[in-house]
Short mmCIF file of C-alpha atoms in Angstrom, two decimals:
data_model
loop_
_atom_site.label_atom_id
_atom_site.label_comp_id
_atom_site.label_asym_id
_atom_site.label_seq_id
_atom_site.Cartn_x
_atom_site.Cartn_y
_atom_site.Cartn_z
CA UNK A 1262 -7.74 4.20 -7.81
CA UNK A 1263 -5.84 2.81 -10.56
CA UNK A 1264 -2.23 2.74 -9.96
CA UNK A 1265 0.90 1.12 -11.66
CA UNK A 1266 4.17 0.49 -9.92
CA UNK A 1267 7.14 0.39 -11.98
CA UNK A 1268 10.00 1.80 -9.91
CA UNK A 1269 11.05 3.36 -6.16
CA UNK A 1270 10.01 6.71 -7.53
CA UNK A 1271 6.39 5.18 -7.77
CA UNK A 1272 6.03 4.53 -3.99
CA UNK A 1273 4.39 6.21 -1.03
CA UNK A 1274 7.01 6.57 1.34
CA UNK A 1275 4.85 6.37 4.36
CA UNK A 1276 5.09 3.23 6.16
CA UNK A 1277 2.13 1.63 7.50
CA UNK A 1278 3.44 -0.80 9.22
CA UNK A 1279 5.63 0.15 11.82
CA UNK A 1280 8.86 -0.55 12.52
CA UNK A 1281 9.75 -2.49 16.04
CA UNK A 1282 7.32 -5.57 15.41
CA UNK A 1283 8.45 -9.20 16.77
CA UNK A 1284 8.05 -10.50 13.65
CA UNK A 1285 11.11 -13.37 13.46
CA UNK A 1286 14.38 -11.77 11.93
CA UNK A 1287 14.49 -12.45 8.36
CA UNK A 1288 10.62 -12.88 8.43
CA UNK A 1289 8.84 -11.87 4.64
CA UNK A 1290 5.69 -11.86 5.70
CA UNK A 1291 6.73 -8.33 7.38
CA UNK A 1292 8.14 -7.25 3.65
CA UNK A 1293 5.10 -8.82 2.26
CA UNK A 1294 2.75 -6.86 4.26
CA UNK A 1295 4.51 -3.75 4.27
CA UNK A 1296 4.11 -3.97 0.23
CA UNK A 1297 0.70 -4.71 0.58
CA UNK A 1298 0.05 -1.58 2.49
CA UNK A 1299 2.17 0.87 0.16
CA UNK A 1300 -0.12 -0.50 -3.00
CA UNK A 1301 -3.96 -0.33 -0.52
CA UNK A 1302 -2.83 2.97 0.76
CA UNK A 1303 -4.11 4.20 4.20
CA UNK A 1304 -7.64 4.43 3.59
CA UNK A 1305 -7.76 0.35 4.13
CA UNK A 1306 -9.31 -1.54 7.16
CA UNK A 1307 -7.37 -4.88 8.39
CA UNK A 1308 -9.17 -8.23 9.56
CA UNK A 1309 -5.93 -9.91 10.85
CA UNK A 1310 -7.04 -14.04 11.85
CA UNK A 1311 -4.68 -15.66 14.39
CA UNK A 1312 -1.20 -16.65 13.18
CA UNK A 1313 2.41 -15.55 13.20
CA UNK A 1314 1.22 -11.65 12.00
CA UNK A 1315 -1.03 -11.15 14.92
CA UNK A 1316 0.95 -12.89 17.72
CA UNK A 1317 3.59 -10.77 16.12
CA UNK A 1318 2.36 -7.24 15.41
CA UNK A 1319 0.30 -6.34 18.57
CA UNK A 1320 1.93 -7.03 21.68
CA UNK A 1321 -0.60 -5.94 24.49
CA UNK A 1322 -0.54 -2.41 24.42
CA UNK A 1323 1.11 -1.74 21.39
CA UNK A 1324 0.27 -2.59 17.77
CA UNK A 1325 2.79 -1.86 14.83
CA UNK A 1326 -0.74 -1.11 12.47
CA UNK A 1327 -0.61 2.26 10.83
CA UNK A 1328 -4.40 1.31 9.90
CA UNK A 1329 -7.38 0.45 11.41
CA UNK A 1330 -6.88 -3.29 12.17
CA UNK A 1331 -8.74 -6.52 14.00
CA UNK A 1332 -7.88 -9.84 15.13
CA UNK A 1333 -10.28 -12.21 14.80
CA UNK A 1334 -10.25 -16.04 15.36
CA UNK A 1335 -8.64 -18.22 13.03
CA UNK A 1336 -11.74 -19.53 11.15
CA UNK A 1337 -13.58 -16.20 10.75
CA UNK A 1338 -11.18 -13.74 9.10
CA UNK A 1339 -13.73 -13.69 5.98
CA UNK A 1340 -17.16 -13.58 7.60
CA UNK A 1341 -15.92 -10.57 9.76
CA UNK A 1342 -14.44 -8.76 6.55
CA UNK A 1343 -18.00 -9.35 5.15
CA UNK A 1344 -19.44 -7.38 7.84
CA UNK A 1345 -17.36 -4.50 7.40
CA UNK A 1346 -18.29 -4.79 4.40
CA UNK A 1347 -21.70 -4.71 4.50
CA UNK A 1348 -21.46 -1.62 7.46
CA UNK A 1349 -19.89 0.22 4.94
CA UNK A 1350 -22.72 -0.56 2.19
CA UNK A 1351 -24.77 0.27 4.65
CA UNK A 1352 -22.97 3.78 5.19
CA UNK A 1353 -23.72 4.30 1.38
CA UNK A 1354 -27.13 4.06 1.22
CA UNK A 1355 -27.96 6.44 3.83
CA UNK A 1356 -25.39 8.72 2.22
CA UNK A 1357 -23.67 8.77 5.83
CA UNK A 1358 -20.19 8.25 3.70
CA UNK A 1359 -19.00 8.65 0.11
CA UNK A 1360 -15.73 6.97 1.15
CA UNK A 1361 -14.12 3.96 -0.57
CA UNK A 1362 -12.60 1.67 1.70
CA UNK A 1363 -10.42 -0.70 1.19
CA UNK A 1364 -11.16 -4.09 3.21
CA UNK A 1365 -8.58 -6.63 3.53
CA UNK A 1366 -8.51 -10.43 5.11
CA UNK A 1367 -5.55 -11.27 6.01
CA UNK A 1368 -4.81 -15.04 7.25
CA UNK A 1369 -2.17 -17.70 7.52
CA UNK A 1370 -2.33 -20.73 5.37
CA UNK A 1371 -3.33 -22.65 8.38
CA UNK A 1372 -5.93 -19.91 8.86
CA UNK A 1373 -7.17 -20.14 4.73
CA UNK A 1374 -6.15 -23.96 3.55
CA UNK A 1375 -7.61 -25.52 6.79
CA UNK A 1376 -9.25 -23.75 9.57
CA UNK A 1377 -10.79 -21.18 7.79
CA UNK A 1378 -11.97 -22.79 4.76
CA UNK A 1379 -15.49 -22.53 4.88
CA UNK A 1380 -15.90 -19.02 6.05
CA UNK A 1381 -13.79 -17.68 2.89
CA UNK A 1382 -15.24 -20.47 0.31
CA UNK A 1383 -18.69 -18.81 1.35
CA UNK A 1384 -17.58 -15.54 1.26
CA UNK A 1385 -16.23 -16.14 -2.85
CA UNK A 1386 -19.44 -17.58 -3.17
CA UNK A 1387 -21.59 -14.70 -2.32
CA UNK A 1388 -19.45 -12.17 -4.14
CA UNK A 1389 -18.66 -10.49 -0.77
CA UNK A 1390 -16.11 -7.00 -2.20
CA UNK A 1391 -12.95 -7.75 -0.20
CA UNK A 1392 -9.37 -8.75 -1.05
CA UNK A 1393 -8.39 -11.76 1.11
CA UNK A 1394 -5.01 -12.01 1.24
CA UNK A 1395 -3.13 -15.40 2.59
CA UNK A 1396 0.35 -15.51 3.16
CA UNK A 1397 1.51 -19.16 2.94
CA UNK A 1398 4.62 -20.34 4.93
CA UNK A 1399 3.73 -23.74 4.42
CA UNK A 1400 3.02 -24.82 7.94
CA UNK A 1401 1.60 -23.51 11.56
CA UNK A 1402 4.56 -21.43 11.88
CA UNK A 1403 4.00 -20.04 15.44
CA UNK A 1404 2.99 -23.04 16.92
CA UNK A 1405 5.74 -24.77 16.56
CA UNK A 1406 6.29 -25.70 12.84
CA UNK A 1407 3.36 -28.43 12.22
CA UNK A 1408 2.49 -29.60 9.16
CA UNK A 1409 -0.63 -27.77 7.22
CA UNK A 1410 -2.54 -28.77 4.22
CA UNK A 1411 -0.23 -26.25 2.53
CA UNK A 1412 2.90 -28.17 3.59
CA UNK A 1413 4.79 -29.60 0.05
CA UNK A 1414 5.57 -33.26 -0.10
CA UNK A 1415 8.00 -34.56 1.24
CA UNK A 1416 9.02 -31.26 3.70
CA UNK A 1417 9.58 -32.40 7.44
CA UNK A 1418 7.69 -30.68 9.99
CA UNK A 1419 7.13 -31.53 13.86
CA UNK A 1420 4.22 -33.50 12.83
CA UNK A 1421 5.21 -35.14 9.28
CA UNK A 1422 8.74 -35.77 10.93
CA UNK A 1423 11.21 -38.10 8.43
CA UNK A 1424 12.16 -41.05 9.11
CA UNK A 1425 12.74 -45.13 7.56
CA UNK A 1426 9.64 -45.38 6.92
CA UNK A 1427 8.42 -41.90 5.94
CA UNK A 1428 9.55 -39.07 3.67
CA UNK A 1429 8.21 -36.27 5.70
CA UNK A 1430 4.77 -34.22 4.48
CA UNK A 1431 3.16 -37.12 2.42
CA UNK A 1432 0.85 -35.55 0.56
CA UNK A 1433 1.21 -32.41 -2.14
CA UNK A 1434 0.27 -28.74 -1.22
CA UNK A 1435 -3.24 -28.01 -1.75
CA UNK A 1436 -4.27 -25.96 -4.52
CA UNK A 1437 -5.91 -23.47 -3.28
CA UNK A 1438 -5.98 -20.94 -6.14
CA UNK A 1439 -7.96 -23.53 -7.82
CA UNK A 1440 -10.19 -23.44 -5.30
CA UNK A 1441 -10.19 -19.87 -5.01
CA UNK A 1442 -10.99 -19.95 -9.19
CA UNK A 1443 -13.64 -22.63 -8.83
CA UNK A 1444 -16.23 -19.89 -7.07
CA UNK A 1445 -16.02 -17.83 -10.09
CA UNK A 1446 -14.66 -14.99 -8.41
CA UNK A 1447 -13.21 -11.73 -10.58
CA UNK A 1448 -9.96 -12.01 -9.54
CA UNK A 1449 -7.00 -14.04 -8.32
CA UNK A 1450 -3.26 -14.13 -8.33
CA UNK A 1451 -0.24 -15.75 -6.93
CA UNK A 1452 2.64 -13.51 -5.32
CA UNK A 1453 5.79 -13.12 -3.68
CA UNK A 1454 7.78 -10.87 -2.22
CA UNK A 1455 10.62 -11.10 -3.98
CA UNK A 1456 8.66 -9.29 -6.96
CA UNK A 1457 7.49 -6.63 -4.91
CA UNK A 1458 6.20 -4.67 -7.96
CA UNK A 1459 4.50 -7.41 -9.30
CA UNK A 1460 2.55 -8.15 -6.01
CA UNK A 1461 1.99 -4.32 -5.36
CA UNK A 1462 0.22 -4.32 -8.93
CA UNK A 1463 -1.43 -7.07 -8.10
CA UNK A 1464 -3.02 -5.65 -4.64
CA UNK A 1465 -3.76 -2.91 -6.61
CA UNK A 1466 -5.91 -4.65 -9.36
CA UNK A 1467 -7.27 -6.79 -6.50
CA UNK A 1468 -8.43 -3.80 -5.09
CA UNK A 1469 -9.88 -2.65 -7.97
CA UNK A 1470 -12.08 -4.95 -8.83
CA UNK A 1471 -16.33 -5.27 -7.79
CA UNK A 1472 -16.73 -8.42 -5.75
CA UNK A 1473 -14.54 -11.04 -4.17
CA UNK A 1474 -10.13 -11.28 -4.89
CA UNK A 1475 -7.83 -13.97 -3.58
CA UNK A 1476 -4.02 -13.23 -3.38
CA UNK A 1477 -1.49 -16.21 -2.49
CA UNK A 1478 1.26 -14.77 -1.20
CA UNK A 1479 4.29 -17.28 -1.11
CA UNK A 1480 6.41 -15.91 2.59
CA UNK A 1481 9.51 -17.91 2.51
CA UNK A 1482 10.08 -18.72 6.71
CA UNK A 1483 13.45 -19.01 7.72
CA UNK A 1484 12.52 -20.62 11.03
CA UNK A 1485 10.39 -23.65 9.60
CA UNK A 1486 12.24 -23.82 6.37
CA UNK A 1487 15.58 -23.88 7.71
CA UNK A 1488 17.57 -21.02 6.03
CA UNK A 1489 20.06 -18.48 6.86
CA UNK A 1490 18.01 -14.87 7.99
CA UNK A 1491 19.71 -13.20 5.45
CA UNK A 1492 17.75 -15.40 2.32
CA UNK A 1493 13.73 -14.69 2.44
CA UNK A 1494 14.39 -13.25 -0.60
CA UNK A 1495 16.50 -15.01 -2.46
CA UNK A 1496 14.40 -18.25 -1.19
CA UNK A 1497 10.83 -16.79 -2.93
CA UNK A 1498 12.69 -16.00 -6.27
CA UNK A 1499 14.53 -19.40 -6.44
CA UNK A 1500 10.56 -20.74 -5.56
CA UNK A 1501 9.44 -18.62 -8.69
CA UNK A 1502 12.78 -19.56 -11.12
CA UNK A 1503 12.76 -23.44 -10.56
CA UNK A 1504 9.23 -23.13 -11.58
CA UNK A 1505 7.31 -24.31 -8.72
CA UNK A 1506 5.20 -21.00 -7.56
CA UNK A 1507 4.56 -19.41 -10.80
CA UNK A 1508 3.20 -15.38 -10.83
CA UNK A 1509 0.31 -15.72 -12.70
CA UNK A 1510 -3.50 -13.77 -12.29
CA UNK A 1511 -6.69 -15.26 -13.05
CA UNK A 1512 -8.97 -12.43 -14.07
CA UNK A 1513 -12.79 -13.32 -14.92
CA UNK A 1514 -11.54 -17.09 -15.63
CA UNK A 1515 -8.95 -16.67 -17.60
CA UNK A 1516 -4.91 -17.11 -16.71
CA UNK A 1517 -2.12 -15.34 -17.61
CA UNK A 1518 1.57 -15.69 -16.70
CA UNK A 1519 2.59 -12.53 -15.04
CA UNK A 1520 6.70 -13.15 -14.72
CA UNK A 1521 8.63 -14.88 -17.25
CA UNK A 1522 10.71 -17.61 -16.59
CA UNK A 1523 12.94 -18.21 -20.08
CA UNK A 1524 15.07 -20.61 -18.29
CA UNK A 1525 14.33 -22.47 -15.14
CA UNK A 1526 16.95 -23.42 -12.47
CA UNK A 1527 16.82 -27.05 -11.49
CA UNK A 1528 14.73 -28.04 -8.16
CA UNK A 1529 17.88 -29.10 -6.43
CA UNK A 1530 18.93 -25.95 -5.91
CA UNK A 1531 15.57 -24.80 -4.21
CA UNK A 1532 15.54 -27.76 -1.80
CA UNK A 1533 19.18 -27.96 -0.64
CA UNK A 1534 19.08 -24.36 0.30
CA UNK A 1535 16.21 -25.40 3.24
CA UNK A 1536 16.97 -27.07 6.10
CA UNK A 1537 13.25 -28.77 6.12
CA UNK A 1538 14.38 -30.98 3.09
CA UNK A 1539 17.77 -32.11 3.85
CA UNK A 1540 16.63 -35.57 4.17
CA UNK A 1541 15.66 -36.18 0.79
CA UNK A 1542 17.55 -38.79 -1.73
CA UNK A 1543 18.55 -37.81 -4.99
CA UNK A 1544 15.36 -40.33 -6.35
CA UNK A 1545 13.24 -38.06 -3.75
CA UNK A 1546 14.60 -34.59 -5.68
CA UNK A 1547 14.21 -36.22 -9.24
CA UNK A 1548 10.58 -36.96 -8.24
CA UNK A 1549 9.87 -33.07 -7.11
CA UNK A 1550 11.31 -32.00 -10.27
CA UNK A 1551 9.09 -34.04 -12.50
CA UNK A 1552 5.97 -31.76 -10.34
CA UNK A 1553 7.95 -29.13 -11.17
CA UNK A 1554 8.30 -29.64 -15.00
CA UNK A 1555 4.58 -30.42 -15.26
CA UNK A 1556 4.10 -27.11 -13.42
CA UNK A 1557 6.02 -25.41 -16.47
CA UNK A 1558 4.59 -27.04 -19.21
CA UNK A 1559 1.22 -26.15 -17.15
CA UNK A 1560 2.33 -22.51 -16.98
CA UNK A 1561 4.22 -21.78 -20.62
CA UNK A 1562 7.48 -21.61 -19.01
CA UNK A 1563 10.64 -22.03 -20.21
CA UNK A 1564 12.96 -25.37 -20.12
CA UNK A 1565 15.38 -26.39 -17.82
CA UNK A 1566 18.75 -24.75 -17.38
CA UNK A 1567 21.65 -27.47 -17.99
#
């Protein structure tokens, strides 16, 4: 199913995810997911790893899943997508089904950057046909806001606290698209919620495709970052306009810049908005915006607004 989404009129109006989750209150991995669904449609099969979704979305007895949906542990959220997978292959050959289903991983970045690593990296590498889908907040959200190999430098988290003789998260976020790339896999892309027709499209091609697809979906968290409820949204598109989580799909190996950024809006703006960086000197912000200016020249986009 090939399908471009361009405006509202374009949507299914059937939500499959359900109002009345515990998701936290200004939460975009809720918005994020509810997207996702719209573009995969109902005939789609969830493989949920532990992390703030599941903790959040099925409550013993209830579940807020409009679709048929598992939790798994944290490391396995690939291999048991495989197995659908290979059910449903299974299903073909006997001719006991003509039905395409749509399989999708779902996991955490502490679930994909760290715990579940080598599940996924050997799922790429054997060309398993799923999407996996991980929605980065940029630390172990639910467990109390500790620090994950997805963590940017210099945020503060419970366990890269700040102090005199630290400046929070040491180390720089993990690139895990490039890792994602490196298996050779058909498809890839970076997302946010805050383009939800751009991430929709980009489910849908992910979808689409014969063999393995990686989507990194940036979920700005208003409990670990440290921002009002009311500014998910506004938080993932200053993330895309300062330049440092471009939109961008890598399809068969090559890249291409999916949103335009014609004039970028300095880092300051980005990190003063979040609670989790209000330790930072103005020498600490100048050195985050020289990542971010490599980023751009990186990516094509445009200069810096003055």
């Amino acid at each position: 199913m090939s399908t471009s989404f361009r405006t509202l009129k374009d949507l299914p109006k059937e939500e499959l995810l359900a109002p009345g989750h515990r998701l936290c209150a200004g939460c975009t991995v809720g918005t994020t997911i509810r997207q996702i669904l719209k573009a995969a449609g109902k005939n789609t099969v969830v493989v949920s790893s532990t992390g703030c979704v599941e903790v959040a979305t099925t409550y013993f007895p209830q579940s807020a899943w409009r679709v048929p949906w598992t939790h798994v542990a944290f490391e396995n959220a690939a291999s048991v997508a495989s197995g659908i997978q290979h059910g449903m292959a299974a299903l073909y050959r006997k001719k006991k089904t003509d039905e395409k289903l749509n399989i999708i991983a779902l996991g955490g970045d502490g679930g994909t950057f760290d715990i579940g690593i080598q599940a996924l990296s050997g799922a790429l590498e054997r060309g398993e046909d799923f999407v996996y889908v991980c929605y980065d907040n940029e630390a172990y959200m639910n467990t109390g806001v500790q620090r994950s190999s997805a963590t940017p430098y210099a945020a503060a988290t419970t366990t890269s606290p700040p102090g005199k003789l630290s400046k929070g998260q040491n180390r720089d976020k993990k690139d895990m698209m490039a890792i994602a790339v490196a298996h050779g896999i058909p498809y890839a892309a970076t997302a946010c919620p805050s383009y939800p027709y751009d991430l929709m499209n980009k489910t849908r091609r992910a979808l689409d495709v014969e063999g393995p697809a990686f989507l990194h979906v940036l979920t700005p968290c208003p409990t670990g970052w440290r921002f009002d409820i009311s500014g998910g949204i506004e938080m993932g598109k200053l993330a895309v306009l300062t330049g440092l989580w471009p939109l961008y799909e890598v399809v068969d190996g090559k890249t291409k810049l999916t949103v335009q950024v014609p004039r970028r809006e300095p880092i300051k703006k980005y990190l003063q908005a979040q609670g989790r960086f209000r330790h930072l000197k103005p020498e600490d912000i100048a050195k985050i915006q020289e990542k971010a200016d490599a980023v751009a020249v990186k990516f094509g986009l445009g200069p810096l607004r003055q």
